């Protein structure tokens, strides 16, 4: 839709600015080095959070600090099916948060999925690639009516194909079993 | 024809070496680095608890030694030009002064008396003291005590409300400028009566007891102050903040503050390269040039890397004078998250960017 491009551009430039992180040792506990956005021990190290809304239901919350940033996404869920799909999809990813490296195991209150990106991530990965990843996720989870029926059709097609293949496989095995059995009997 | 090609090859080679010369590349981010006085050796921290010493042989840099004394990331390295001593400080709350011992470097422990990470370190101009910034919201000024053969420290704590991120010394060896996470740039006295004579009055004030806060500056709101730099004569101080700003205070104009809030990503480091020009580097992978113009205003002058493919691949961590001085810089050196140490020659920059004159 017309509002998608400006929404994604606004998120992209806000993320690029908020992701200017650096290594920072804790100033409250010696020898600690923790993401300040999670620990929140010193208020001066936290930046003002910003919310970029496409509409009431779809928004992105960006909370940044000196060495870490939290990005939370609220995805549009117009009806029950979308709610379930979204919940399943997000849960699938969050259960495997370690593999995604920058994913947070639980989302922030009022949001569906959250990322925690620290200076260690921006040191080992390219910053603009991290931003691209988040933007792509926004695009992918953007379910609108047209898109949903496409996904649904594709899904039904795939299911039908799998069921047909399973039927064929079962028949093939049955035939082979019968042949072998008849060989021994004959 | 053979002679012609030989000549051409020779010219091509010498031209190549004058371009922003990539001195050296390591495979990890360079957190901090320092050159010795004749720029033939380099000490850097490759984002871990080690300090790597490299030596220049022809056009290549060879790893000479790995100094392994710190137990956490090394946040600051400074190489004293005259006394040839290296000081390193780390998140492990320690600092060491390294002296040459034949071909190796030997460390001396410094009693910093800090209970939080050390963030930055700088030798004083006369190299008889060094200042260490700390996450314990203080600055430790260290000097050598001959009787006991160790480095002892005095703490500057007044008014500092958050981690100190940056320090720079005034040329009079007494005053320091600090930048910290409480959005302020401050000027303190680091006068150690045990080792030096009473200082003469300066444009920043005349009463310089140890630890006295001479001035405190904020550019209203501001951001964490990532870097501070005194001008060559010490009369002006410049700092850069996380709000993508650059600010300059001139002590000879009644401490009037000049600020630019730029539209670029935040700057991480800055340095004066002439009496009126400042180069800044940061999260955009390009150095920027600001200057104080004839009417005394701080203005943005130029983007110093206009090529399609930028020299730097990732954010810069620091910039320092390489050849020359803050008064008359011949080249400056940058290092950053892409692991590259790049030497930017002033004359070459002026030739490659039309209309640029760094005065």
Short mmCIF file of C-alpha atoms in Angstrom, two decimals:
data_model
loop_
_atom_site.label_atom_id
_atom_site.label_comp_id
_atom_site.label_asym_id
_atom_site.label_seq_id
_atom_site.Cartn_x
_atom_site.Cartn_y
_atom_site.Cartn_z
CA UNK A 1 0.00 0.00 0.00
CA UNK A 2 1.03 3.63 -0.32
CA UNK A 3 2.02 4.02 3.32
CA UNK A 4 4.40 1.07 3.37
CA UNK A 5 7.40 2.66 1.63
CA UNK A 6 7.55 5.83 3.78
CA UNK A 7 7.01 3.71 6.91
CA UNK A 8 9.94 1.44 6.04
CA UNK A 9 12.14 4.43 5.13
CA UNK A 10 11.38 6.12 8.44
CA UNK A 11 12.21 2.91 10.32
CA UNK A 12 15.41 2.47 8.33
CA UNK A 13 16.82 5.94 9.03
CA UNK A 14 15.79 5.83 12.70
CA UNK A 15 17.46 2.44 13.12
CA UNK A 16 20.65 3.61 11.39
CA UNK A 17 20.86 6.58 13.76
CA UNK A 18 19.94 4.60 16.88
CA UNK A 19 22.43 1.83 16.09
CA UNK A 20 25.55 3.98 16.69
CA UNK A 21 26.79 1.81 19.55
CA UNK A 22 30.11 1.44 21.33
CA UNK A 23 31.66 -0.87 23.91
CA UNK A 24 30.81 0.38 27.40
CA UNK A 25 31.76 -1.21 30.70
CA UNK A 26 29.24 -0.98 33.52
CA UNK A 27 29.68 2.03 35.78
CA UNK A 28 27.70 0.46 38.64
CA UNK A 29 29.26 -3.00 38.94
CA UNK A 30 32.97 -3.50 38.43
CA UNK A 31 34.12 -5.76 35.60
CA UNK A 32 30.60 -5.99 34.18
CA UNK A 33 29.77 -5.23 30.56
CA UNK A 34 26.02 -5.58 30.02
CA UNK A 35 23.52 -4.13 27.52
CA UNK A 36 22.52 -0.87 29.18
CA UNK A 37 19.09 -0.91 27.51
CA UNK A 38 18.24 -4.06 29.48
CA UNK A 39 20.04 -3.25 32.73
CA UNK A 40 18.87 0.40 32.80
CA UNK A 41 21.13 1.21 35.72
CA UNK A 42 22.03 4.77 34.73
CA UNK A 43 19.43 7.05 33.20
CA UNK A 44 21.93 9.26 31.38
CA UNK A 45 23.03 6.30 29.27
CA UNK A 46 19.56 5.76 27.79
CA UNK A 47 18.28 7.64 24.76
CA UNK A 48 14.67 8.77 24.37
CA UNK A 49 12.59 5.89 22.95
CA UNK A 50 10.77 6.55 19.67
CA UNK A 51 7.72 4.87 18.15
CA UNK A 52 7.16 4.88 14.39
CA UNK A 53 3.53 4.06 13.66
CA UNK A 54 2.02 3.13 10.37
CA UNK A 55 -1.35 3.08 12.08
CA UNK A 56 -2.67 2.24 15.56
CA UNK A 57 -1.89 -1.45 15.30
CA UNK A 58 1.32 -1.51 13.26
CA UNK A 59 4.29 0.19 14.86
CA UNK A 60 7.97 -0.12 15.67
CA UNK A 61 9.45 0.89 19.05
CA UNK A 62 13.15 1.79 19.05
CA UNK A 63 14.83 2.09 22.44
CA UNK A 64 18.54 2.89 22.32
CA UNK A 65 21.39 3.31 24.75
CA UNK A 66 25.15 3.76 24.65
CA UNK A 67 25.95 0.11 23.92
CA UNK A 68 22.68 -1.59 22.95
CA UNK A 69 19.38 -1.10 21.17
CA UNK A 70 16.00 -2.79 21.47
CA UNK A 71 13.71 -2.87 18.42
CA UNK A 72 10.15 -4.09 18.99
CA UNK A 73 7.62 -4.69 16.24
CA UNK A 74 3.84 -4.76 16.55
CA UNK A 75 2.32 -6.57 13.58
CA UNK A 76 -1.18 -5.99 12.23
CA UNK A 77 -3.52 -8.80 13.23
CA UNK A 78 -6.97 -8.01 11.88
CA UNK A 79 -8.76 -11.28 12.68
CA UNK A 80 -8.37 -14.51 14.60
CA UNK A 81 -6.54 -16.39 11.84
CA UNK A 82 -3.95 -13.60 11.48
CA UNK A 83 -3.52 -13.50 15.25
CA UNK A 84 -2.84 -17.23 15.38
CA UNK A 85 -0.51 -17.18 12.35
CA UNK A 86 1.44 -14.26 13.74
CA UNK A 87 1.70 -15.79 17.18
CA UNK A 88 2.91 -19.14 15.75
CA UNK A 89 5.42 -17.51 13.43
CA UNK A 90 6.90 -15.29 16.14
CA UNK A 91 6.97 -18.09 18.68
CA UNK A 92 8.77 -20.33 16.17
CA UNK A 93 11.50 -17.74 15.81
CA UNK A 94 11.77 -16.75 19.47
CA UNK A 95 12.19 -20.38 20.57
CA UNK A 96 15.26 -20.41 18.33
CA UNK A 97 16.51 -17.01 19.46
CA UNK A 98 20.13 -18.20 19.83
CA UNK A 99 20.33 -19.04 16.14
CA UNK A 100 19.06 -15.60 15.21
CA UNK A 101 21.69 -14.01 17.53
CA UNK A 102 19.95 -10.64 17.72
CA UNK A 103 16.48 -11.90 18.68
CA UNK A 104 15.11 -11.36 22.18
CA UNK A 105 13.49 -14.45 23.76
CA UNK A 106 10.40 -12.55 24.80
CA UNK A 107 8.86 -9.48 23.20
CA UNK A 108 8.40 -6.19 25.04
CA UNK A 109 4.91 -5.57 26.48
CA UNK A 110 2.37 -4.63 23.75
CA UNK A 111 4.62 -5.86 20.93
CA UNK A 112 4.89 -9.15 19.04
CA UNK A 113 8.62 -9.53 18.56
CA UNK A 114 11.73 -7.79 19.89
CA UNK A 115 15.39 -7.62 18.90
CA UNK A 116 18.29 -6.87 21.20
CA UNK A 117 21.33 -5.62 19.27
CA UNK A 118 24.52 -4.85 21.17
CA UNK A 119 27.85 -3.22 20.23
CA UNK A 120 29.33 -6.74 19.99
CA UNK A 121 26.85 -7.53 17.19
CA UNK A 122 27.64 -4.31 15.29
CA UNK A 123 31.35 -5.08 15.65
CA UNK A 124 31.08 -8.50 14.06
CA UNK A 125 28.31 -7.77 11.57
CA UNK A 126 27.80 -4.89 9.16
CA UNK A 127 25.37 -2.33 10.58
CA UNK A 128 23.46 -1.73 7.36
CA UNK A 129 22.93 -5.47 6.96
CA UNK A 130 21.40 -5.64 10.45
CA UNK A 131 19.07 -2.80 9.53
CA UNK A 132 18.20 -4.59 6.25
CA UNK A 133 17.33 -7.73 8.22
CA UNK A 134 14.87 -5.89 10.45
CA UNK A 135 13.30 -4.09 7.48
CA UNK A 136 12.87 -7.38 5.60
CA UNK A 137 11.17 -8.90 8.61
CA UNK A 138 8.82 -5.91 8.71
CA UNK A 139 8.02 -6.46 5.05
CA UNK A 140 7.48 -10.19 5.49
CA UNK A 141 5.20 -9.91 8.50
CA UNK A 142 3.20 -7.20 6.83
CA UNK A 143 0.05 -9.21 6.22
CA UNK A 144 -2.72 -7.41 4.41
CA UNK A 145 -5.93 -8.83 2.96
CA UNK A 146 -4.61 -9.46 -0.58
CA UNK A 147 -1.36 -10.85 0.61
CA UNK A 148 -3.08 -13.17 3.06
CA UNK A 149 -5.27 -14.83 0.48
CA UNK A 150 -2.16 -15.32 -1.67
CA UNK A 151 -0.38 -16.97 1.25
CA UNK A 152 -3.49 -19.02 1.97
CA UNK A 153 -3.77 -20.23 -1.62
CA UNK A 154 -0.09 -21.06 -1.75
CA UNK A 155 -0.39 -22.86 1.57
CA UNK A 156 -3.40 -24.90 0.41
CA UNK A 157 -1.58 -25.77 -2.82
CA UNK A 158 1.44 -26.97 -0.88
CA UNK A 159 -0.71 -29.04 1.48
CA UNK A 160 -2.56 -30.65 -1.42
CA UNK A 161 0.71 -31.42 -3.14
CA UNK A 162 2.13 -33.01 0.00
CA UNK A 163 -0.99 -35.10 0.56
CA UNK A 164 -0.95 -36.31 -3.04
CA UNK A 165 2.72 -37.20 -2.76
CA UNK A 166 2.08 -39.08 0.48
CA UNK A 167 -0.72 -41.04 -1.15
CA UNK A 168 1.54 -42.00 -4.04
CA UNK A 169 4.32 -43.02 -1.66
CA UNK A 170 1.99 -45.18 0.39
CA UNK A 171 0.66 -46.89 -2.73
CA UNK A 172 4.18 -47.50 -4.01
CA UNK A 173 5.24 -49.08 -0.73
CA UNK A 174 2.10 -51.23 -0.65
CA UNK A 175 2.89 -52.48 -4.16
CA UNK A 176 6.50 -53.31 -3.27
CA UNK A 177 5.41 -55.13 -0.09
CA UNK A 178 2.85 -57.14 -2.03
CA UNK A 179 5.42 -58.08 -4.67
CA UNK A 180 7.96 -59.23 -2.09
CA UNK A 181 5.31 -61.23 -0.22
CA UNK A 182 4.10 -62.91 -3.38
CA UNK A 183 7.69 -63.79 -4.32
CA UNK A 184 8.14 -65.73 -1.10
CA UNK A 185 4.82 -67.42 -1.46
CA UNK A 186 5.21 -68.27 -5.11
CA UNK B 1 60.72 2.21 -24.79
CA UNK B 2 61.94 0.07 -21.88
CA UNK B 3 63.20 3.17 -20.12
CA UNK B 4 59.86 4.90 -20.65
CA UNK B 5 57.90 2.11 -18.97
CA UNK B 6 60.37 2.04 -16.09
CA UNK B 7 59.85 5.75 -15.51
CA UNK B 8 56.06 5.45 -15.73
CA UNK B 9 56.04 2.53 -13.28
CA UNK B 10 58.12 4.56 -10.84
CA UNK B 11 55.76 7.54 -11.03
CA UNK B 12 52.67 5.35 -10.63
CA UNK B 13 54.12 3.76 -7.53
CA UNK B 14 54.97 7.04 -5.82
CA UNK B 15 51.52 8.48 -6.64
CA UNK B 16 49.79 5.47 -5.12
CA UNK B 17 51.62 5.86 -1.83
CA UNK B 18 50.48 9.47 -1.42
CA UNK B 19 46.73 8.66 -1.61
CA UNK B 20 44.95 8.04 1.71
CA UNK B 21 47.43 5.37 2.48
CA UNK B 22 46.02 2.33 4.21
CA UNK B 23 48.88 1.88 6.66
CA UNK B 24 47.73 -1.40 7.95
CA UNK B 25 44.74 -3.69 8.19
CA UNK B 26 43.91 -6.08 10.97
CA UNK B 27 41.06 -8.55 10.90
CA UNK B 28 39.21 -7.09 13.85
CA UNK B 29 38.10 -3.61 14.94
CA UNK B 30 40.93 -1.37 16.15
CA UNK B 31 39.84 0.01 19.52
CA UNK B 32 42.82 2.31 20.05
CA UNK B 33 46.22 2.84 18.50
CA UNK B 34 49.33 5.00 18.85
CA UNK B 35 52.49 5.56 16.83
CA UNK B 36 56.00 6.17 18.14
CA UNK B 37 57.77 9.47 17.45
CA UNK B 38 59.21 8.62 14.00
CA UNK B 39 56.07 6.66 12.98
CA UNK B 40 58.09 3.50 12.39
CA UNK B 41 56.24 1.54 15.05
CA UNK B 42 52.62 1.23 16.00
CA UNK B 43 50.80 -0.14 19.04
CA UNK B 44 47.15 -1.13 18.72
CA UNK B 45 44.43 -3.10 20.44
CA UNK B 46 42.57 -5.54 18.14
CA UNK B 47 39.35 -5.51 20.19
CA UNK B 48 40.64 -7.83 22.91
CA UNK B 49 42.88 -7.76 25.98
CA UNK B 50 46.13 -7.71 23.99
CA UNK B 51 48.33 -4.90 22.70
CA UNK B 52 50.00 -5.61 19.38
CA UNK B 53 53.25 -3.83 18.46
CA UNK B 54 53.95 -3.52 14.73
CA UNK B 55 57.13 -2.29 13.03
CA UNK B 56 57.38 -0.81 9.55
CA UNK B 57 59.70 -2.54 7.10
CA UNK B 58 59.58 -0.90 3.68
CA UNK B 59 55.88 -0.67 2.84
CA UNK B 60 54.76 -3.50 5.11
CA UNK B 61 53.98 -3.60 8.80
CA UNK B 62 55.20 -6.68 10.69
CA UNK B 63 53.92 -7.89 14.04
CA UNK B 64 56.84 -7.50 16.45
CA UNK B 65 55.34 -8.38 19.80
CA UNK B 66 52.08 -9.10 21.60
CA UNK B 67 51.83 -7.53 25.07
CA UNK B 68 49.63 -9.68 27.28
CA UNK B 69 49.23 -8.13 30.69
CA UNK B 70 45.65 -6.88 30.72
CA UNK B 71 42.77 -9.27 31.39
CA UNK B 72 40.00 -7.29 29.67
CA UNK B 73 39.70 -5.10 26.60
CA UNK B 74 42.38 -2.41 26.29
CA UNK B 75 40.53 0.90 25.95
CA UNK B 76 43.43 3.31 25.62
CA UNK B 77 47.01 3.37 24.35
CA UNK B 78 49.34 6.37 24.23
CA UNK B 79 52.98 6.41 23.09
CA UNK B 80 55.17 9.13 24.60
CA UNK B 81 57.23 10.54 21.73
CA UNK B 82 60.27 11.72 23.69
CA UNK B 83 60.58 9.17 26.48
CA UNK B 84 59.47 6.28 24.20
CA UNK B 85 57.21 4.81 26.86
CA UNK B 86 53.80 3.32 26.15
CA UNK B 87 50.91 3.62 28.60
CA UNK B 88 47.91 1.30 28.25
CA UNK B 89 44.66 1.24 30.22
CA UNK B 90 41.92 -1.35 30.25
CA UNK B 91 38.42 -2.32 31.37
CA UNK B 92 40.18 -4.47 33.99
CA UNK B 93 40.67 -1.25 36.06
CA UNK B 94 44.44 -1.28 35.51
CA UNK B 95 47.01 0.72 33.60
CA UNK B 96 50.60 -0.21 32.76
CA UNK B 97 53.58 1.85 31.65
CA UNK B 98 55.73 -0.11 29.22
CA UNK B 99 59.47 0.51 28.76
CA UNK B 100 61.79 -1.05 26.22
CA UNK B 101 64.01 -3.78 27.58
CA UNK B 102 66.24 -4.82 24.70
CA UNK B 103 63.87 -6.07 22.01
CA UNK B 104 60.97 -6.61 24.39
CA UNK B 105 58.64 -4.32 26.32
CA UNK B 106 58.44 -4.57 30.11
CA UNK B 107 55.40 -3.40 32.06
CA UNK B 108 55.31 -1.40 35.29
CA UNK B 109 52.07 -1.48 37.27
CA UNK B 110 50.37 1.83 37.95
CA UNK B 111 48.41 2.29 41.17
CA UNK B 112 45.29 3.74 39.61
CA UNK B 113 43.09 2.99 42.64
CA UNK B 114 40.06 2.73 40.35
CA UNK B 115 37.19 0.36 40.95
CA UNK B 116 35.63 0.63 37.49
CA UNK B 117 36.87 0.30 33.93
CA UNK B 118 39.50 2.73 32.61
CA UNK B 119 38.24 4.26 29.38
CA UNK B 120 41.01 6.45 27.91
CA UNK B 121 44.59 7.54 28.63
CA UNK B 122 46.83 10.42 27.49
CA UNK B 123 50.43 11.38 28.28
CA UNK B 124 50.90 15.01 29.28
CA UNK B 125 52.93 17.21 26.86
CA UNK B 126 56.06 16.94 29.07
CA UNK B 127 55.44 13.19 29.53
CA UNK B 128 55.94 13.32 33.29
CA UNK B 129 52.25 12.59 33.95
CA UNK B 130 49.35 10.86 32.27
CA UNK B 131 45.60 11.14 32.76
CA UNK B 132 43.23 8.15 32.79
CA UNK B 133 39.47 8.46 32.39
CA UNK B 134 37.27 6.06 34.33
CA UNK B 135 33.78 4.58 34.60
CA UNK B 136 33.91 5.50 38.30
CA UNK B 137 33.16 9.10 37.24
CA UNK B 138 36.66 10.39 37.88
CA UNK B 139 40.01 11.08 36.22
CA UNK B 140 43.20 9.64 37.64
CA UNK B 141 46.34 11.76 37.19
CA UNK B 142 49.43 9.56 37.51
CA UNK B 143 53.01 10.63 38.11
CA UNK B 144 56.22 8.77 38.88
CA UNK B 145 57.35 8.60 42.49
CA UNK B 146 61.11 8.06 42.43
CA UNK B 147 61.46 7.04 46.09
CA UNK B 148 59.30 3.94 45.64
CA UNK B 149 59.84 3.43 41.91
CA UNK B 150 56.20 3.27 40.96
CA UNK B 151 53.48 5.40 39.38
CA UNK B 152 51.04 6.88 41.90
CA UNK B 153 47.78 8.67 41.25
CA UNK B 154 45.61 11.50 42.42
CA UNK B 155 41.89 11.58 41.61
CA UNK B 156 39.86 14.39 40.09
CA UNK B 157 36.21 13.86 41.04
CA UNK B 158 34.53 17.26 41.29
CA UNK B 159 31.29 17.67 39.39
CA UNK B 160 31.74 14.62 37.16
CA UNK B 161 28.44 12.71 37.14
CA UNK B 162 29.08 9.89 34.71
CA UNK B 163 31.73 7.84 32.91
CA UNK B 164 34.60 9.92 31.50
CA UNK B 165 34.95 9.14 27.78
CA UNK B 166 37.72 11.46 26.59
CA UNK B 167 40.67 13.50 27.81
CA UNK B 168 43.03 16.01 26.19
CA UNK B 169 45.93 17.97 27.71
CA UNK B 170 46.50 21.72 27.45
CA UNK B 171 50.03 22.53 26.16
CA UNK B 172 50.93 23.99 29.58
CA UNK B 173 51.08 20.45 31.05
CA UNK B 174 48.68 21.47 33.84
CA UNK B 175 45.14 21.68 32.49
CA UNK B 176 43.07 18.87 31.03
CA UNK B 177 39.77 18.89 29.17
CA UNK B 178 37.41 15.98 29.82
CA UNK B 179 34.32 14.75 28.01
CA UNK B 180 31.86 12.47 29.77
CA UNK B 181 28.48 10.74 29.55
CA UNK B 182 26.85 13.51 31.57
CA UNK B 183 26.85 15.58 28.33
CA UNK B 184 29.49 18.01 29.55
CA UNK B 185 32.98 19.09 28.66
CA UNK B 186 35.01 20.29 31.64
CA UNK B 187 38.45 21.82 32.14
CA UNK B 188 40.29 20.73 35.27
CA UNK B 189 43.64 21.48 36.81
CA UNK B 190 45.97 18.48 37.05
CA UNK B 191 48.73 20.42 38.82
CA UNK B 192 50.91 18.05 40.84
CA UNK B 193 52.94 20.18 43.23
CA UNK B 194 55.30 17.27 43.99
CA UNK B 195 56.78 17.24 40.51
CA UNK B 196 56.32 20.65 38.96
CA UNK B 197 56.50 24.37 39.55
CA UNK B 198 53.43 26.52 40.15
CA UNK B 199 51.84 27.24 36.78
CA UNK B 200 51.56 30.71 35.26
CA UNK B 201 48.01 32.05 34.71
CA UNK B 202 46.32 31.01 31.48
CA UNK B 203 43.38 32.28 29.47
CA UNK B 204 41.25 29.71 31.31
CA UNK B 205 42.00 31.09 34.78
CA UNK B 206 44.83 31.60 37.22
CA UNK B 207 44.00 29.61 40.34
CA UNK B 208 44.93 26.05 39.42
CA UNK B 209 44.82 23.88 42.56
CA UNK B 210 44.79 20.20 41.81
CA UNK B 211 41.32 18.97 40.89
CA UNK B 212 39.78 22.45 40.58
CA UNK B 213 37.14 22.60 37.88
CA UNK B 214 38.11 25.69 35.88
CA UNK B 215 35.11 25.53 33.54
CA UNK B 216 32.13 23.37 32.71
CA UNK B 217 30.46 23.54 29.29
CA UNK B 218 27.28 22.09 27.90
CA UNK B 219 25.81 22.80 24.50
CA UNK B 220 22.31 22.67 26.02
CA UNK B 221 20.94 19.13 25.82
CA UNK B 222 23.87 17.75 23.94
CA UNK B 223 24.85 14.12 23.87
CA UNK B 224 27.56 12.00 25.47
CA UNK B 225 30.83 13.79 24.79
CA UNK B 226 32.93 11.31 22.81
CA UNK B 227 36.05 13.36 22.21
CA UNK B 228 37.68 16.65 23.27
CA UNK B 229 40.60 18.53 21.71
CA UNK B 230 42.52 21.62 22.79
CA UNK B 231 43.78 23.83 19.95
CA UNK B 232 47.58 23.97 19.51
CA UNK B 233 47.91 27.03 21.79
CA UNK B 234 45.37 25.73 24.31
CA UNK B 235 43.12 28.76 23.98
CA UNK B 236 40.23 26.94 22.36
CA UNK B 237 38.66 23.61 23.17
CA UNK B 238 36.51 21.60 20.76
CA UNK B 239 34.31 18.61 21.54
CA UNK B 240 31.93 16.30 19.71
CA UNK B 241 28.76 14.82 21.15
CA UNK B 242 26.39 11.95 20.42
CA UNK B 243 23.78 14.47 19.25
CA UNK B 244 25.93 14.74 16.10
CA UNK B 245 27.18 18.10 17.27
CA UNK B 246 30.53 19.79 17.32
CA UNK B 247 31.17 22.63 19.76
CA UNK B 248 34.04 25.06 20.25
CA UNK B 249 34.71 27.41 23.16
CA UNK B 250 37.22 30.21 22.80
CA UNK B 251 38.73 31.34 26.10
CA UNK B 252 39.94 34.55 24.45
CA UNK B 253 36.38 35.53 23.46
CA UNK B 254 34.96 35.31 26.95
CA UNK B 255 34.25 31.56 26.58
CA UNK B 256 31.69 32.12 23.86
CA UNK B 257 30.33 28.77 22.68
CA UNK B 258 29.98 27.95 18.98
CA UNK B 259 27.94 24.83 18.15
CA UNK B 260 26.81 23.06 15.02
CA UNK B 261 24.21 20.28 15.30
CA UNK B 262 24.94 18.45 12.10
CA UNK B 263 22.69 16.10 10.13
CA UNK B 264 25.32 13.36 10.06
CA UNK B 265 25.62 10.29 12.25
CA UNK B 266 27.35 11.03 15.60
CA UNK B 267 31.09 11.81 15.62
CA UNK B 268 33.36 9.58 17.69
CA UNK B 269 36.56 11.60 17.60
CA UNK B 270 37.91 15.02 16.65
CA UNK B 271 41.21 16.84 16.40
CA UNK B 272 42.43 20.32 15.47
CA UNK B 273 44.66 20.16 12.38
CA UNK B 274 45.39 23.87 12.11
CA UNK B 275 44.72 26.96 14.25
CA UNK B 276 41.20 27.13 12.81
CA UNK B 277 40.35 23.71 11.33
CA UNK B 278 38.98 20.61 13.02
CA UNK B 279 38.63 17.17 11.46
CA UNK B 280 35.93 14.87 12.87
CA UNK B 281 35.29 11.18 12.25
CA UNK B 282 32.46 8.98 13.43
CA UNK B 283 29.71 6.56 12.51
CA UNK B 284 29.53 7.80 8.93
CA UNK B 285 32.58 6.26 7.32
CA UNK B 286 33.94 9.61 6.14
CA UNK B 287 36.07 12.31 7.80
CA UNK B 288 34.51 15.78 7.95
CA UNK B 289 36.25 19.14 8.09
CA UNK B 290 34.93 22.07 10.12
CA UNK B 291 36.55 25.43 10.52
CA UNK B 292 36.33 28.76 12.30
CA UNK B 293 35.91 31.26 9.49
CA UNK B 294 37.21 34.82 9.29
CA UNK B 295 34.19 36.26 11.12
CA UNK B 296 34.67 33.82 14.00
CA UNK B 297 31.80 31.45 13.16
CA UNK B 298 32.06 27.68 13.30
CA UNK B 299 31.17 26.36 9.86
CA UNK B 300 31.11 23.03 8.09
CA UNK B 301 33.80 23.12 5.43
CA UNK B 302 34.09 19.84 3.56
CA UNK B 303 33.49 16.12 3.26
CA UNK B 304 36.95 14.59 2.98
CA UNK B 305 36.12 11.35 1.16
CA UNK B 306 34.02 11.83 -1.97
CA UNK B 307 34.93 8.62 -3.76
CA UNK B 308 32.32 6.03 -4.81
CA UNK B 309 33.99 3.38 -2.71
CA UNK B 310 34.82 4.91 0.65
CA UNK B 311 38.25 4.29 2.20
CA UNK B 312 36.71 3.10 5.44
CA UNK B 313 34.28 0.17 5.55
CA UNK B 314 32.81 0.75 8.96
CA UNK B 315 32.54 3.37 11.71
CA UNK B 316 35.68 5.24 12.81
CA UNK B 317 36.91 5.01 16.39
CA UNK B 318 39.57 7.69 16.41
CA UNK B 319 41.59 10.32 14.60
CA UNK B 320 45.00 11.71 15.54
CA UNK B 321 47.75 13.87 14.07
CA UNK B 322 50.26 11.72 12.19
CA UNK B 323 52.77 14.07 10.57
CA UNK B 324 53.09 17.62 11.85
CA UNK B 325 51.19 19.06 14.76
CA UNK B 326 47.80 20.56 15.70
CA UNK B 327 49.19 23.84 14.45
CA UNK B 328 50.34 22.61 11.09
CA UNK B 329 49.21 19.12 10.23
CA UNK B 330 50.93 17.25 7.38
CA UNK B 331 48.76 14.16 7.63
CA UNK B 332 46.27 12.67 10.07
CA UNK B 333 45.60 9.06 10.87
CA UNK B 334 42.25 7.31 11.42
CA UNK B 335 41.37 3.87 12.74
CA UNK B 336 38.09 2.09 13.24
CA UNK B 337 35.77 -0.87 13.30
CA UNK B 338 36.83 -2.14 9.87
CA UNK B 339 40.34 -2.82 11.20
CA UNK B 340 42.00 -0.31 8.86
CA UNK B 341 44.52 2.31 9.91
CA UNK B 342 44.47 5.01 7.24
CA UNK B 343 46.91 7.88 6.80
CA UNK B 344 45.28 10.95 5.14
CA UNK B 345 47.80 13.34 3.58
CA UNK B 346 46.67 16.99 3.71
CA UNK B 347 48.30 18.08 0.46
CA UNK B 348 46.78 15.12 -1.40
CA UNK B 349 43.33 15.91 0.03
CA UNK B 350 43.66 19.53 -1.08
CA UNK B 351 44.62 18.42 -4.58
CA UNK B 352 41.89 15.80 -4.93
CA UNK B 353 38.99 17.96 -3.71
CA UNK B 354 38.48 21.06 -5.82
CA UNK B 355 38.39 24.31 -3.93
CA UNK B 356 39.68 22.81 -0.70
CA UNK B 357 42.28 24.74 1.23
CA UNK B 358 43.07 23.72 4.78
CA UNK B 359 44.47 26.76 6.57
#
